[in-house]
mmCIF file of C-alpha atoms and ligand atoms in Angstrom:
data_model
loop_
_atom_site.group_PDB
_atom_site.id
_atom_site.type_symbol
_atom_site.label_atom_id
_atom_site.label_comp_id
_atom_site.label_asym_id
_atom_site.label_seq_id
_atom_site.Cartn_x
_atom_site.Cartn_y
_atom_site.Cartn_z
ATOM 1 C CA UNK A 26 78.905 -75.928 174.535
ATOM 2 C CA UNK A 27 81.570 -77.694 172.767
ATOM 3 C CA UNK A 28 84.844 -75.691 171.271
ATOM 4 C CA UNK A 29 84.022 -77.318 167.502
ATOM 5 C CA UNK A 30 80.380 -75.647 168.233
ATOM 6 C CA UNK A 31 81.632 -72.433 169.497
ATOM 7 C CA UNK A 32 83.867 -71.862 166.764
ATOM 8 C CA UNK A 33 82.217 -73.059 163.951
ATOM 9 C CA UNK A 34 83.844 -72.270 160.454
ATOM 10 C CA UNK A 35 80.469 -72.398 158.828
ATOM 11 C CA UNK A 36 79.653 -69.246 160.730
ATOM 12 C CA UNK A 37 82.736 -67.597 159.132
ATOM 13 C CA UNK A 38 83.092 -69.365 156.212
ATOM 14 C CA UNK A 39 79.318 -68.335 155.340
ATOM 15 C CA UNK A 40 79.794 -64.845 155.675
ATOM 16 C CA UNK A 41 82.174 -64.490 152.681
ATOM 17 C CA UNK A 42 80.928 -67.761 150.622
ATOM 18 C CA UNK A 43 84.133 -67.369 149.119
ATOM 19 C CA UNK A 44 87.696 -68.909 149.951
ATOM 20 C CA UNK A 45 90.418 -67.216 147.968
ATOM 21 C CA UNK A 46 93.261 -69.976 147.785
ATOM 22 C CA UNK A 47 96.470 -67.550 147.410
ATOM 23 C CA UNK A 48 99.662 -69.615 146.453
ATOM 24 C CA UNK A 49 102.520 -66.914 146.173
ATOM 25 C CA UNK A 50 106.523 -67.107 146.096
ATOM 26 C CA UNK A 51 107.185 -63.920 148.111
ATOM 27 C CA UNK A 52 106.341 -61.035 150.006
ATOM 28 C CA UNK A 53 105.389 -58.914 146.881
ATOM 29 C CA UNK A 54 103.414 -61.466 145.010
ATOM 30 C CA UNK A 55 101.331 -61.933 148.072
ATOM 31 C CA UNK A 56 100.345 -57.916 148.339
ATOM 32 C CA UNK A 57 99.472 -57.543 144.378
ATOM 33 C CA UNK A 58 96.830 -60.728 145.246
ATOM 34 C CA UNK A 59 95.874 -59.742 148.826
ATOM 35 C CA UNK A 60 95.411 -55.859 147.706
ATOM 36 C CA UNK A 61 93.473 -57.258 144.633
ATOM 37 C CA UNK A 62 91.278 -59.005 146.371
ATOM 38 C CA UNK A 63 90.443 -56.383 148.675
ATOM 39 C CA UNK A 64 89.980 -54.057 146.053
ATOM 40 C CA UNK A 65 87.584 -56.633 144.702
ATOM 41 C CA UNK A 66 85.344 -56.543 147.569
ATOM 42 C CA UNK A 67 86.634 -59.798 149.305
ATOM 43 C CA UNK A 68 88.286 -59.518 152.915
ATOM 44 C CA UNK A 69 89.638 -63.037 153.121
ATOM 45 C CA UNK A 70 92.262 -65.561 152.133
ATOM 46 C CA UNK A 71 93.805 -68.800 152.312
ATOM 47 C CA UNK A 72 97.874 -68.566 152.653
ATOM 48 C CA UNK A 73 99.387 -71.845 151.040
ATOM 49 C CA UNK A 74 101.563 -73.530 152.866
ATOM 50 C CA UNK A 75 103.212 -74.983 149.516
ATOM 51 C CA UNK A 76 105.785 -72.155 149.132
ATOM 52 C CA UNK A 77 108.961 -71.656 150.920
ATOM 53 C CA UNK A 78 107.476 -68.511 152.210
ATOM 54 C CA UNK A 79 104.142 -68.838 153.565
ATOM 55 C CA UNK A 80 105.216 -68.792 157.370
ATOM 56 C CA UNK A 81 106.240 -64.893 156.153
ATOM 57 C CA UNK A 82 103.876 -63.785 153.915
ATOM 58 C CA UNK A 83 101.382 -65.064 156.408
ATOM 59 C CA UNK A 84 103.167 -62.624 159.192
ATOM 60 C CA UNK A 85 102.698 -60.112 156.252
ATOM 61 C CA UNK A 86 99.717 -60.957 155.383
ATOM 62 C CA UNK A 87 97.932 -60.594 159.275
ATOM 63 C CA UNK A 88 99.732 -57.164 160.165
ATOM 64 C CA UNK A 89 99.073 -55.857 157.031
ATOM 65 C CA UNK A 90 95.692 -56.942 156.017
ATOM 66 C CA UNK A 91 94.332 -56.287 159.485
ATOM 67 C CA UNK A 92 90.562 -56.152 158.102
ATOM 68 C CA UNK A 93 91.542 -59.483 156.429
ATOM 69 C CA UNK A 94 90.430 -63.231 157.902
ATOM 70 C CA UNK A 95 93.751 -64.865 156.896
ATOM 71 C CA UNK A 96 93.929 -67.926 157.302
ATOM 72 C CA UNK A 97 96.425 -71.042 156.519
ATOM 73 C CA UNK A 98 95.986 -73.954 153.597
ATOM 74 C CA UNK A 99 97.730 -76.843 152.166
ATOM 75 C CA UNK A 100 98.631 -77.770 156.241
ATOM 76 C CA UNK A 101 99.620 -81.270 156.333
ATOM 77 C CA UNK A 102 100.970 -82.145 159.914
ATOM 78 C CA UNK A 103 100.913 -80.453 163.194
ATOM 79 C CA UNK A 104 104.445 -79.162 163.203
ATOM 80 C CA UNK A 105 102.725 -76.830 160.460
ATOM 81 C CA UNK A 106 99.707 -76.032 161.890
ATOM 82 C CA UNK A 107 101.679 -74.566 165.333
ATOM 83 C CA UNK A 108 103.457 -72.309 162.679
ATOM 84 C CA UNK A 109 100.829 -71.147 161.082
ATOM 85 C CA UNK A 110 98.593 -69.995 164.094
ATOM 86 C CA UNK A 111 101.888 -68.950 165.753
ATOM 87 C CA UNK A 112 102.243 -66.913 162.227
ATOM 88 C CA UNK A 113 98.149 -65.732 162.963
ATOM 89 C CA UNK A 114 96.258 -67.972 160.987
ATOM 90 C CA UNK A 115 92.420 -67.997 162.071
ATOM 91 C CA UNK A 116 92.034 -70.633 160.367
ATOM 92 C CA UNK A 117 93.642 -73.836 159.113
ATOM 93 C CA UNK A 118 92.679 -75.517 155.892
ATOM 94 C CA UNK A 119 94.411 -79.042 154.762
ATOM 95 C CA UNK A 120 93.874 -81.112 151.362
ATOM 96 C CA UNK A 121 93.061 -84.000 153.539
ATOM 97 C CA UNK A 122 93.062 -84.899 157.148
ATOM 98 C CA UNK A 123 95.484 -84.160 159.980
ATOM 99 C CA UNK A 124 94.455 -85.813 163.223
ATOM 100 C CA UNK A 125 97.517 -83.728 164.886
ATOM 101 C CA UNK A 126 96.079 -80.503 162.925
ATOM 102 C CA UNK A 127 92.548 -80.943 163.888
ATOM 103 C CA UNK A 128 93.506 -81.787 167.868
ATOM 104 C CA UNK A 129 95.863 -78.582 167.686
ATOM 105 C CA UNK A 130 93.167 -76.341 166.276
ATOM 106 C CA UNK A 131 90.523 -78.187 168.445
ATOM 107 C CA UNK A 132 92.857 -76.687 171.777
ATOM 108 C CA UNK A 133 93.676 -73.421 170.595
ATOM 109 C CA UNK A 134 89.568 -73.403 169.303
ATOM 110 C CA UNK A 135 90.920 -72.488 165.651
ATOM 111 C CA UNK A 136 88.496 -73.612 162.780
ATOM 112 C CA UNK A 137 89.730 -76.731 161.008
ATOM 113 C CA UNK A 138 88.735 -77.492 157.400
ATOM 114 C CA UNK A 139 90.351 -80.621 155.934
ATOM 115 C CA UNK A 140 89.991 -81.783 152.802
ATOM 116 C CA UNK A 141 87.795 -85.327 152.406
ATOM 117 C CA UNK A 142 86.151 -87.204 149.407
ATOM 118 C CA UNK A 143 84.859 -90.279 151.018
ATOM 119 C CA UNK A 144 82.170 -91.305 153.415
ATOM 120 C CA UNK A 145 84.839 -92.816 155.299
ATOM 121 C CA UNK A 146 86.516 -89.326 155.217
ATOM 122 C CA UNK A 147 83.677 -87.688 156.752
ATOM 123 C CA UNK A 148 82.870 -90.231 159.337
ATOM 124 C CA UNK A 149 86.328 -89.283 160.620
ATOM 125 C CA UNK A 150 86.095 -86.212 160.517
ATOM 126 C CA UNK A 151 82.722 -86.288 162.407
ATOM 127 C CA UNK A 152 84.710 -88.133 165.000
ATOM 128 C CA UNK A 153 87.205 -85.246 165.050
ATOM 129 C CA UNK A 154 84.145 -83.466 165.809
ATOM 130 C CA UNK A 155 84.606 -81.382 163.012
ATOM 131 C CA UNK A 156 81.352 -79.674 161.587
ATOM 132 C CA UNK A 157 82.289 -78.763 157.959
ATOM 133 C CA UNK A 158 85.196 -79.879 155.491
ATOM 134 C CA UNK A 159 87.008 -79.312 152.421
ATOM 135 C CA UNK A 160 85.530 -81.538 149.516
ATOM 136 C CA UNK A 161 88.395 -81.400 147.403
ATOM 137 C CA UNK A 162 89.204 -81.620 144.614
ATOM 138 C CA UNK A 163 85.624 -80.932 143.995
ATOM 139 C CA UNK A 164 85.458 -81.303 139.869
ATOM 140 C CA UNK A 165 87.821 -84.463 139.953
ATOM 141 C CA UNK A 166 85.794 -86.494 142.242
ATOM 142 C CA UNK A 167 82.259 -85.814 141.025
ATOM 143 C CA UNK A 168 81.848 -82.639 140.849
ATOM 144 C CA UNK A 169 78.769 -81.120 142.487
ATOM 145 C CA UNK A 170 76.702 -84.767 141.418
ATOM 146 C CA UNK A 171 79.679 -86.620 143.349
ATOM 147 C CA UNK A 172 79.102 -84.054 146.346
ATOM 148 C CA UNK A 173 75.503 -84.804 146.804
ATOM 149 C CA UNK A 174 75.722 -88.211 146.511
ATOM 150 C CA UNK A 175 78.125 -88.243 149.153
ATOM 151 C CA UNK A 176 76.182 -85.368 151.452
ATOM 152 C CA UNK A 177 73.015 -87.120 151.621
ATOM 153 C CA UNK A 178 74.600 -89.699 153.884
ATOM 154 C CA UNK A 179 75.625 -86.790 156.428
ATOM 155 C CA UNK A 180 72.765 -84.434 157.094
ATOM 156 C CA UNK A 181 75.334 -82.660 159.913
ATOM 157 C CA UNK A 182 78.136 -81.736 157.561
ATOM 158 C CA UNK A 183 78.341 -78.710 155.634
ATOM 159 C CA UNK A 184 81.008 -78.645 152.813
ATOM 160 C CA UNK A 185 83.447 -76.075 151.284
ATOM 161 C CA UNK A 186 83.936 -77.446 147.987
ATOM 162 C CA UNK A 187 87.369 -76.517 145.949
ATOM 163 C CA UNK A 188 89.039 -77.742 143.106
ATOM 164 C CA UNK A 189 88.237 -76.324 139.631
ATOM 165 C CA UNK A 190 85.606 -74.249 140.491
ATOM 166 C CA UNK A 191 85.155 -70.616 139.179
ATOM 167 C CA UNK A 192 83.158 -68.398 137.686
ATOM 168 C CA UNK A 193 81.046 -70.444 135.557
ATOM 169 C CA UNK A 194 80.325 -73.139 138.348
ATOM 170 C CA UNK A 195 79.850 -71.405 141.267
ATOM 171 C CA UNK A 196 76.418 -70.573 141.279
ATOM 172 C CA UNK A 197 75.612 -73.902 140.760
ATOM 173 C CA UNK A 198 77.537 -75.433 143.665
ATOM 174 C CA UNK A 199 76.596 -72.138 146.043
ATOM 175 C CA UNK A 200 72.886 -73.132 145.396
ATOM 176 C CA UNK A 201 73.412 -76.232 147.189
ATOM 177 C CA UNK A 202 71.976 -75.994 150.741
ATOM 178 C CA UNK A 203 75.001 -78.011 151.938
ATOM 179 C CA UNK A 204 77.774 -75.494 150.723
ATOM 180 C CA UNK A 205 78.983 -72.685 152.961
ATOM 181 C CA UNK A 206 81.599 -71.857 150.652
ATOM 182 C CA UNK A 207 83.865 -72.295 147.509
ATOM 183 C CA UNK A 208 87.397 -71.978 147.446
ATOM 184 C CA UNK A 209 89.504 -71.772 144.553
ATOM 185 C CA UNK A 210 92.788 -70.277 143.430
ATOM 186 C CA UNK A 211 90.545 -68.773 139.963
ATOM 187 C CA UNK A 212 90.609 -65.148 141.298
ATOM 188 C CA UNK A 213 94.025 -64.704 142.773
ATOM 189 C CA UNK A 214 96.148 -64.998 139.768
ATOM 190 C CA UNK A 215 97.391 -61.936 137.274
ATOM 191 C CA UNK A 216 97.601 -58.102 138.135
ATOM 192 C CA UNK A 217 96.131 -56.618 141.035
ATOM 193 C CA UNK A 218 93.424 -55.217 138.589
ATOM 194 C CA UNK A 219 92.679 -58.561 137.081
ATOM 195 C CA UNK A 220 92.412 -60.275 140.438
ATOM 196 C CA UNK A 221 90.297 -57.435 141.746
ATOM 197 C CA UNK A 222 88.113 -57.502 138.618
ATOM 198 C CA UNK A 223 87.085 -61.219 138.765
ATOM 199 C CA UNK A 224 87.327 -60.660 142.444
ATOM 200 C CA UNK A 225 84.336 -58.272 142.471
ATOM 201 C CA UNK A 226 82.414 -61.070 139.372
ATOM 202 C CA UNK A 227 82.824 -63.932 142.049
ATOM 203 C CA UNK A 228 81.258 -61.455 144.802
ATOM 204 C CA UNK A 229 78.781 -59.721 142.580
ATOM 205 C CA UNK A 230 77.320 -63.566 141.824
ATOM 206 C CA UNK A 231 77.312 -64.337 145.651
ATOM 207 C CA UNK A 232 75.645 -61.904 146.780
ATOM 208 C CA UNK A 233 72.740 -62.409 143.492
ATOM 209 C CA UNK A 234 71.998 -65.701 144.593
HETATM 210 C C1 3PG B 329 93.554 -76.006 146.710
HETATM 211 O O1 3PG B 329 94.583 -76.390 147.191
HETATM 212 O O2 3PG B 329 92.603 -75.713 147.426
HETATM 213 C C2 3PG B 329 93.441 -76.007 145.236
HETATM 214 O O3 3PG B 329 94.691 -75.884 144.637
HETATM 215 C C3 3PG B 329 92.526 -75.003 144.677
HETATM 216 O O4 3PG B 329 92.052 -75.554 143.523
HETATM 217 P P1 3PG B 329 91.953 -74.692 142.187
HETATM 218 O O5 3PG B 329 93.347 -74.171 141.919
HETATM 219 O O6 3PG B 329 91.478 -75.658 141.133
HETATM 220 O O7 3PG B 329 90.982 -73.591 142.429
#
């Protein structure tokens, strides 16, 4: 069996149908959203690498969230990818694709989701021999028509679709056979309780459909 078989991210991915995308500035900011989203019924997360402190909070994030799958986004080259699953990142996520990230994850038989909008996009990533990817930014390029239109063309891939989803869309793109997941930053921002409490509408919805 083939590592990118073994470790397939649709497996995980599936199990929460959810990718909180958590973009923080420190320590602190990153427990209020992690401990909201917890409270809210949702044991996983996407650390940003887009903040001077993501290498840290992801350190945080792994010893203190142990029942948590944390995992890394926003990883654009291989230098970051290293630091990430050095950091304890069980997962790498990138806006588009890293041939050095996918061939580091690929060895150390991480799941790699990059991000991808075009057929040409997913033929390389199919050549990465990588079974699901990032469609990103999801409402920008098509939205869930754009995704379909795209899909048919790849019966193998499954998709994680992000980019200005939330609340009000995500049935909609969840119904899609194709779609393991949505990620999306709508749930992680404001109080604790306010993440927690659309938190818990996000999972409440996933787990109706
Ligand atoms: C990402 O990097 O995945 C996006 O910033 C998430 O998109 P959203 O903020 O529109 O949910």
């Amino acid at each position: 069996m083939k590592i990118a078989e073994k470790f397939r991210i649709a497996d995980k991915f599936r199990k929460y149908r959810l990718v909180p995308v958590v973009v923080v500035n420190s320590v602190q900011e990153a427990e209020t959203v992690l401990g909201g989203l917890c409270d809210g019924g949702l044991a996983i997360a996407e650390i940003c690498f887009r903040t001077p402190c993501a290498e840290e909070v992801l350190r945080f994030a792994v010893k203190n969230f142990p029942k948590m799958l944390i995992g890394a986004g926003t990883v654009i080259n291989g230098e970051q990818c290293i630091r990430a699953i050095q950091a304890g990142a069980k997962f790498i996520v990138s806006p588009g694709i890293s041939e050095e990230a996918a061939l580091i994850c690929m060895q150390k038989a991480i799941p790699y989701l990059p991000g991808v909008v075009t057929s040409t996009e997913i033929i390389k990533a199919i050549s990465l021999e990588i079974p699901t990817v990032k469609f990103f930014p999801a409402e920008n390029v098509g939205g869930l028509k754009g995704l379909k239109a795209v899909a048919a063309a790849f019966p193998q891939m499954t998709f994680v679709p992000t980019g200005g989803i939330n609340q009000d869309n995500l049935a909609a793109y969840l119904s899609f056979d194709k779609v393991v997941a949505c990620g999306g930053s709508w749930m992680t921002k404001g109080t604790r309780e306010e993440i927690a409490r659309k938190t818990r509408l996000a999972v409440t919805l996933t787990e109706s459909l």
